[in-house]
Structures are given as C-alpha cells and as structure tokens.
C-alpha cells in the first residue's frame, strides 16, 4: 500500500523496454542522438506546434531552468503559496535565476485566485529600480493541492499576465494527470490558452527520470543550452532521456498511465468521503488525495503497511484547524496502484 | 517643505566639518586609516561592547552584506512584510546571499507579531533538504511603518529566534530615531536584548553616505572583509566613512539630530490628528508619519511646494480601504526640518 | 569505428541488468532507498574507508558540486590548463561555487608540474582581501591528455597543497582507467595519498549516467545534500543511480571494463607509432590516444566510417606546431571497442 | 614621501569645494538630482558624444558592474594577466556577472599583445555549449604596469575584438593619466577607437570616491540601473557623486591633476634610471614607476619615511629574475606629490 508519492514507483514496462532498445550501439553524445530527436518530434506532434524542446532528468532542474530562461536576477515570479517551486525545491529557483524572487499568494486557498494576482499586479505601480517587478507567473497543473485549473481559468490567468507584461510558466510535473482530468488536449491546456513555457514531467508517471522543458516561443529558449550545460544538466548519454520520452508517448501510453492513477485516486477519495473517521480537505481531481484522518486510523493504517506522508499543517485551509487527535495526510496514486491496494487501505477506515 | 525622505538632506555641519579635517594629508587606504579605527572605537564605546565594526556607503549594501554573513544560499530570512530588505532593495539580499529567500510576514500589520513568527517556526518541522529553513530573523528599528519595537518586544523576538536556531539581524537605518523614541541605550536596544548583527545607518540622519555593520559576535563577521571587497564596497579612501562616523557620534550629535527629527514628526502627527481632512494610519513613534489625506488637500499641498511620496496602497492595513478621493502618503521629518515648515504644511490642512 | 568518446556507448550488460532488477517494486524516494545504501557501502568497501558518498547523474555536476562543497565564492581553484573543469564544463564551477575562480597552469605540458604549483603558491603572499587565494587543487586522473599521475606524484601534490592550506579534489571521470594503468588500489590512488574529495565517474565506463562524489573527510560534505538539492541534482527515483553503481562495482566489473578499454587504446597507440603518417602527441597511459595524422589519412579514415574528434590546437604542446596538412585528433577506446575495430582503423594508416 | 598609491590622498581643494556647495539644501534622492544631471552632461561634453553615464563610489564596483552589463554568466572576459579586475578585485567580476570567467594573457609582458589575443580568438572554434566563449575584451588604460596603449594599438584591439564578436571595456581608473600621456582627446582614446564601455575613475586623481561608468552605446547599459541597485551601489544622496565629478571636470581640473602626477613620476623615473642601485622595470608613461632597488636602499628609504609597496614577484617580466638582495617595488605619484618629495626620495638612492 504505497501512497506516499508517485516517485516511489519504477518505470513502466513500456518505458523500460525503450531504454533497453536504446542501449544498443553507439550514439552521438550530449543530446544530439536520434532518440532525442525523435522524442522532440513526438512532443511537437503531441502539442501540435513548433516548440523548442529540451530534456533534463529532474523536475526541480526543469522548473528552475525554465524560470531562469525567463527571469532576470532582479525579477519576481508569482506563484501559488503552496507551489512546488516555492516549498519543495529548496532555493533552486533563486540559484538558477541568480536571485529572482518568488512571491507566493493564496497559500490558504487550494488554487491561486485571479483576484489576488490582479491585486498584486495592479494595485501599485512598481517603483523602479527599488522594487522587484513581477515578470513571470508560474502555475502548476495538476497543482500542489491536487487541483486542476480549467481551460477557462488558465486562459484568464494568461490574459491577465500577458496584459501586465508577465510570461507564463506551467509546472507540469503531473501534467498528464491534469490533461486526463480536464478532458482537454495537451495543446488546449498549454500554448493555446497562453502558456509560454511548460515543464512536462514524465518521472512521476511512468518514466525513470525524464522531464521536458517546452518553449512554445522558441525565442525564450535561446539561452537554454548554456543554462543547462553550466548547471550540469546536459547528460552525456542523452539518448536515455530521449528513449524514455519515446516510450512514454508511444500510443498515448502517458495518458493511459495517468488515467489509471486518477481512477485509483478517485476510488480512494470516494471511500474516504464515506468514512466517518476521515474527510477530504479538497476535492479529488487528479491522482492526489488530501485528507484529515483520525490519529488512531493513521496508526492502524501504518501498522498495516500503508505508506503515506503527513502533510504540513501550514498547508491547511484557513479556518480548518485540526485537533491533536487528527492527522493531515497526502495519499498519491500512481500508475502501479491497484484497486486491491485501495480496497485494502479503505478497509482500515 | 521637504517631507519626502530623510535622504533628501545633505550632511549636518558637524559631520561635514569632520570630512574637511579628514581631507588633509595622506592616509592608509582600504579602511586601515586612523579615522576608521577611531570610529570603530567610538562605536564600541557607544554600544558598550567589543563588537567588530565595518563601514560601507549605502544601507542596501549594509543590510545585504550583513545578511550574507549570516545566511547560507539555501536558507530563509524572516522579516516583516513591509521590510526595506523585502520591498525596497530590489533583490540585493538574494544577490549577496547567493539565493537565500525572504519570507515576509504580517504585511497588513504595522509590526511583525510574535505569534506569526512562532507559527512559522514551530507549526511544521522543515523537510530537509527540500524546504528552505528559516535561519535568520531580520527586524527593522525604527521600522518601515515608523514603529518601534520596545525593548521587551525585541527581547521576546530574540529569545524565540535563538530558541529555534535563528540569528537576529537588526536593520537600523533609523536606529537613532528608535533609540530616542524608546528612551533606551544603544546597547539595550541591540545586543543586550539579543541582536546578533546591527546595520547602523548614519546616512538618513546627518551623514553623507555612511553605514556601519556591527557584529556583536565577531565570529559572525569572519568573512565580512571578503564579502565587502568582492561586492565593491571597500572604499579605497576609507577615511571618508570613518570621519563621518566620528563627526556623527561626537558629543551625542546623532541622538540630537534624531531627537529633532522625531520632534518635528510628532508635531506633524499632532497637527494631522486634529485635521478633519487627514488621519494617521499608524501612531507616530519616530520621524515618519503615515497619513490618509483628502485628495484635494494632497493637490493643494503639492501646489504649495510640499514634497512627499504617495505610499503603496498594498501597505495599508487590512480593513482600511481608501477611496479614490483619498491619498495614502508618507511624510518624513529630518534633522533639517524646521518647525516653520511643519506649520506651513499644517496650515494647508 | 567509434573513437569519438567513451560517452558514445550505452551501458554494459551487467549494469543494465541491475537497472532491470531495480525497476521492480516501490522504493523510498530521494536516494534513501536500499540500492543507494548498498552502493554507498560497496564504495566504502572498495575504497577501504568510511567516506561519505553521494550520487549524481553527470560528471559536470559531480565536479562542480564537489568544488562548491570546498570553495568559498572568493577562493581560487588551481588545475591543469587543459582540465575538464576549466575547458569543457562551460562555467559550471563558477556557477556552483558562486564565483570562485579557476587558475589553469601548464597548458602546454601534458600534466601539471609540481614546480608550477609551488611557484604559484609560494612566490608571493596573497594580499587579502584584494587577491583571490588558492584554496583548492583539482587534479584529473586519468587526465585530459590521457596521462596518469603516479602514486608518488599524487602524494607530492597533496603534500604541497596541504602544506599551503589547500584541499585536494580529484576528477575521476576516468578513474577506473587510471587505477588499471597505475596498478594501484583505489585507496592508494585517492585518500591514502592525500586526496580529500573524489568524483568517481561510471558513465564513461559502462554506466548510463552515474557519478559518485566521495568525501574522504565527511566533514567536507556537510552541505552537500543542500548543494545537490538546490541545483536540481537530487533524483527523485534515486535507486537508478544506486543500482548502476551496484552493477558497475560487482565482481570488479568496473576494472575489467577499464582494462579492456586501456588495452584497445594501447593497441591503437602501438599501431600509430608504427605508421609513417601518424605520430603520438603524448604516451598512451589509459584509454585515450592523442595523435597527429596526415590530413589525407584523416579524410580516408572518416570516409571509411571512423568517428573521432579533431582536438583543439590550443592544447598542443608548445613547440609542436602542426602544418595545414596535419590534423590533431583524439581517439578514445571504450569497453565496447573491439580489436577488429582497432585493426580496421590501423589498416587505413 | 607617500608613493604607495594615489588612493592615499584626499580630495583636491576644487573637488572638495564642490562637495561643500552641494551640501546645501535638499535634493532629490537616488541620483535624480541636479548635480548628477550636470555631471552627466559635462561628461557627455568632455567625451563629445551622447553616452549613458552612471556613477558609483568604487572602481571595483564600476568595473564589475560594467562587465556584468556586457557578459552572460557563461561568457569569458579576456584581459591582461596583471589586470586589476583579475588580480586586485577579489572575485568581484565573477560575483557581479554571475560566474563569467576572466582569461588573463601575457602576464609576463607589460601589455596585452595583439598576437596573443588573436591566437586565443581564432586558433580554435569554441565547442558550444561546452566551452566558455570570450565575448568581452577588457583593457586598462593606464594599465597595471603603468603603460599606455596608443591610439593605434587601441584601435587594432577594438577592431579584432569587434570582428570576433567581442565588446570592449576600458578600465580607466587612471584614464586621466593616460589621456595626458597619450596627448589625445578623451574621445580619441575611447569610443572613437572602438571602446564600448569606459569606467572612468576620479578617485585616484583628486576625488574622494567617485567613478563613472560610461556606455557609448546606451543600449548596452539598459540593465545598469537594476544591476547597480541590487548590488547596493545606488547612493541615496547621489549628489555627492555628481558634485565630485562637476568639480573634477571643471576647467580641465582632472587633466591638470594628472599632468602634475605624471610629471612627478617622470622625474622619479629619471632619477632612478641614473642610480646605480636601482633600475626601471618598465618605461614610465603615466604616474606609476616600477623599479628594482637594492634591498639596503629599500630599507634606507623606508627608514627615512618613504612609503611604497613591494610588488608581487609574479608580476616581473619573464627572464628578469631578481636576487634576494633586490626588491621589486611600485612607486605612485599623485596630484599631491611634490618635487621636494621626489628629490628627497632620490637623494637616498
């Protein structure tokens, strides 16, 4: 019963079989191999556009490099108060950008609100060069509370951002889960609504370690090759990243994996809703479930072998205090989660 | 009628006369001159302790260098949401520290609250190495809303900070005004209550460009000479900084200047309180006055030659919305402000 | 006929089979899994000491992170003028260290000389804080001219470095080739001669993407977890790195792979020495061969399918000018190079 | 007998009297005052062009900021091997540029040679993104060996640099001395020969602490306001810098001061040439004299009150070894040096 994180899994069989194929023979180094080129072409086809695509091996690198391609060291980057870039990547964004600042809004809400962003961007004119000016909006889809932004919401955020001179970055560590949840095409959930740069994560959803940074406006990526190299993120045997993406994308495998994970999370969420010892903190949209459980149940579950994280109390919605007899936990379903595992978990509630 | 900022003034006559004396003859370069040594000795006497003292020429440099002496690039620095280091120094703290993060609390309150700090530091255990851990508390005295922290408040903040493993930095750009306002000794308002590092500003209060960084624990300043040099803040003719401080400190000149500025601000505040076209946003403690004025009065005052800043609406207390017919302004009194100027200003209200 | 680089190969069968095993089941994320722990233990056994071991996926990251664990941003790092950290990692060392400086010596010699290092370190006393002081010596073993430093040479460098207050870093991207060439144990070529930190590369010699940073003095690695995380080099599925190292080390597989590569290079070098159209630039010690070839031969070889790099003329020994009819090339043998390939190559000379 | 450095002097009377004038009354902060504007206009007139001009208070800041306006963090900056930016500013250039690299050439020659630069720039094509590419040439005028580059030399350097895609920075800490020595106009020694950015130092030649960064192509300075602010180099009372430059430039005062200093150095040099206990290392062009003195003479001079620096032996020309009975010293004349002081010094030789 592993519900701790989708990064506790290995690679899917299909992805792994592509790695095996790619292992044969010699290949040009540093990402100039045919696997990488094929993966770039397939991502362009998947997103129905001429984007510039770069591969790296971690989500933190993908996000921080993408932000550093957009931000000057004295700019500010606006995000949700629970954003992964703000809370879970140490100070990687600051390091890669040379000191740009993150501004987290609406931490006590499950999603960034348009009103908060608008107030931040329009209430006062920045006093230059004393104030750091927001120039980037970074959204996460599926976000850190497991929520999706609808196509309409994304569009509104992008319009406001662009109107105020900001570029839009989308952290898509769980983009596959969001695509499945939203029932939109990848293009509709990204550049067609105004996203400028997407970091697309395969690692949590069937790959071993593979993330793509996709610049829908290639001009924004003009320094990326240098940024990636100087941060040690250019793999010498680049085919490993390309091959993973080829296997991941083939025949919509990535969406199939995400669909399964989402279904398992939905089943888990439905079970929790029915329990009198547990309650959902936010609705289940993708593959993440946030719940408050009675502490005895937390202990019982762990004793029975369930693995999951306690979640920071600072992430709870305002006005939802929990008692010492309650635990705030996150449960994540992956492409490997089975219905039997979920049933077993729920049986303890 | 200059109420825009205390940095619109020149140097006081006494400070300037010291510069004139110091201009004669040759002196060892890079701060190893006798004026600098004398100023360091006088600061130690003023603060009644064996501190390590370094001089620089701007407040931003003093703050950012002090923070960089304390923080690792992956640490977090907690401050009030209106702190100068957060709002008015571009991204200097991030630049100097190599990427440390500022966390601003209680922006809608005039001062940092102990409860907010305690909640931040104790609610959740940091998950290392993913979370950036707060390791520094930076307070401002006189703070950016013109408020003082009492000796007792400072002590409570320092105790909490030290208990949780944080060092305490005090931004004293207007420390003289705070000392006068609090009626305490410099030592009582700094190391005796637990402050580890003080940036002491002379620029806004009678000097030309002179700030001191005072490490009460000299071990904390062990890298300061390197940090200052590599950021271009080691003056070759260091005596200019030393001489200013000698003139500034001599015969409590600095406190006398601050006492005058505070008195002028108090007079201004009292006048505003009586006006039906104006109201104080926060009590007047030092030399800064924050007020909401009817817009016609703002226009009248400016037409009459009054110079002052509109203040960002984002700094207003929560629940104090202002209408389009009102202006939120900051009025600063300096050592050169005259009672006649204040009277003239008030006559237009 | 691939002689371009040892990073044109895939992973060895043994390494790949370990990856396959590691793919099964769930594992704790972020390097806290059992494969990583086992790999760390095996490296400690291999090096016969209690070192702190960290894994990353590229050599540039391994080197730059190791250097950043040792250097202050204002320090200097001494290396050979052809060092990989100086010439082939963009400005990664500067980026990770926050601005430390590389000093390259003896570029026109195939190895760093003790005399040059001694002169740099002892001729003049550094004038602080104006001069950047060398605090790290970084050697490469096998080095960028394909040379080994003998155990005695290493010892002399380490003694001089330590006497002058420098720490010693060893870039071991091809450490296996050097161990085989020198006929010493891994311990003898590292901590027993005074090396403080080793970056041990598996990627070029049978792994897919796996490098270890080994701190023989664990205290030097105390910030490594933070440094690695903030640079995006902490893999979420850390077992992939651990499993590669387990497969690589098992039953001296790594040394066997290196022994083969060295033998192929020796065969290639011997053939070149006999040719009248080619000459060796430096003796062949490990798996790299540097040669001057007549241009018609270069063309013939490439037409016949041989893949290899032209090498920068700036790396030629002083006093060895080459004419326009000659090419300076590097030929690298890998664990996959066959004797038949070498014979085929030589047949064209 | 102060010959240690031109930064051991105070400000000239004329410069100081301008400071005194500027001290009266209120002035807009942060460099938007009328003194700063006037100084900018006078510099434009002096250089006969429409340049963008910014003021800072130290030469290290001026140089490092100028370089950071030109360089990406992964670029290289070529300079002479004894350049101040390389040897005397700790790692300020690396810090401000975010990690760009300095490449020092021809350390054993008194000036950078065109041949060395050409070889560096044209021998090998950079292999991107692995190699750091030189994009800036930084020359010093008067240089660190006290030498001038003639107008023709400058032109050749600038042509080569521009042809290879480099921008040209001129470190003019002693530009006044070079202008006097070369007998050219300021424009002829800067933008008319191709210099893109000049850092013009007043500090060593009559000011207290005042340096200008002059962008002859204003587009290159577009980020300068942000770069200066985030590094703490924007003085709040900016008029102090403006007033110094006004006084310094007025009626060619700056050239008059430099002419005097150069004359004193020439007198000193001529005396040394005649002595049998001393010899010049390089010809005297400006206000710096480099000499080898018999050690007994060094002791005698110091006992008699002469103040001067021993100079690093690593800066000696190749092939000019000195014995233990000799000292390598630098003697600098300033605007305050008197003929009597020089005579007194020479009398001891």
Short mmCIF file of C-alpha atoms in Angstrom, two decimals, chain A residues 12 14-15 18 38-47 53 55 176 186 200 202 205 207 212 214 241-257:
data_model
loop_
_atom_site.label_atom_id
_atom_site.label_comp_id
_atom_site.label_asym_id
_atom_site.label_seq_id
_atom_site.Cartn_x
_atom_site.Cartn_y
_atom_site.Cartn_z
CA UNK A 12 6.55 1.34 -16.67
CA UNK A 14 6.87 0.11 -21.97
CA UNK A 15 9.22 2.88 -20.96
CA UNK A 18 12.55 1.57 -24.87
CA UNK A 38 12.62 11.53 -32.25
CA UNK A 39 11.31 12.40 -28.80
CA UNK A 40 11.40 16.11 -29.66
CA UNK A 41 9.46 15.46 -32.83
CA UNK A 42 6.88 13.40 -30.98
CA UNK A 43 6.40 16.09 -28.37
CA UNK A 44 5.88 18.64 -31.13
CA UNK A 45 3.27 16.36 -32.65
CA UNK A 46 1.63 15.77 -29.29
CA UNK A 47 1.42 19.51 -28.66
CA UNK A 53 12.15 21.00 -26.53
CA UNK A 55 15.35 17.25 -21.74
CA UNK A 176 -0.65 14.07 -17.75
CA UNK A 186 -2.27 18.98 -24.35
CA UNK A 200 6.45 18.40 -18.64
CA UNK A 202 7.37 12.00 -17.08
CA UNK A 205 4.07 8.94 -14.28
CA UNK A 207 9.49 7.19 -16.52
CA UNK A 212 11.00 18.06 -20.84
CA UNK A 214 8.99 23.02 -23.84
CA UNK A 241 16.15 10.83 -21.82
CA UNK A 242 15.01 10.69 -25.42
CA UNK A 243 14.25 6.98 -25.25
CA UNK A 244 12.17 7.37 -22.11
CA UNK A 245 10.04 10.04 -23.73
CA UNK A 246 9.62 7.95 -26.87
CA UNK A 247 8.36 5.04 -24.81
CA UNK A 248 6.22 7.26 -22.65
CA UNK A 249 4.44 8.98 -25.51
CA UNK A 250 4.01 5.96 -27.77
CA UNK A 251 0.35 5.14 -28.37
CA UNK A 252 -0.81 7.57 -25.66
CA UNK A 253 0.85 5.45 -23.01
CA UNK A 254 1.38 8.52 -20.81
CA UNK A 255 -2.32 9.34 -20.75
CA UNK A 256 -3.26 5.75 -20.12
CA UNK A 257 -0.94 5.65 -17.10
#
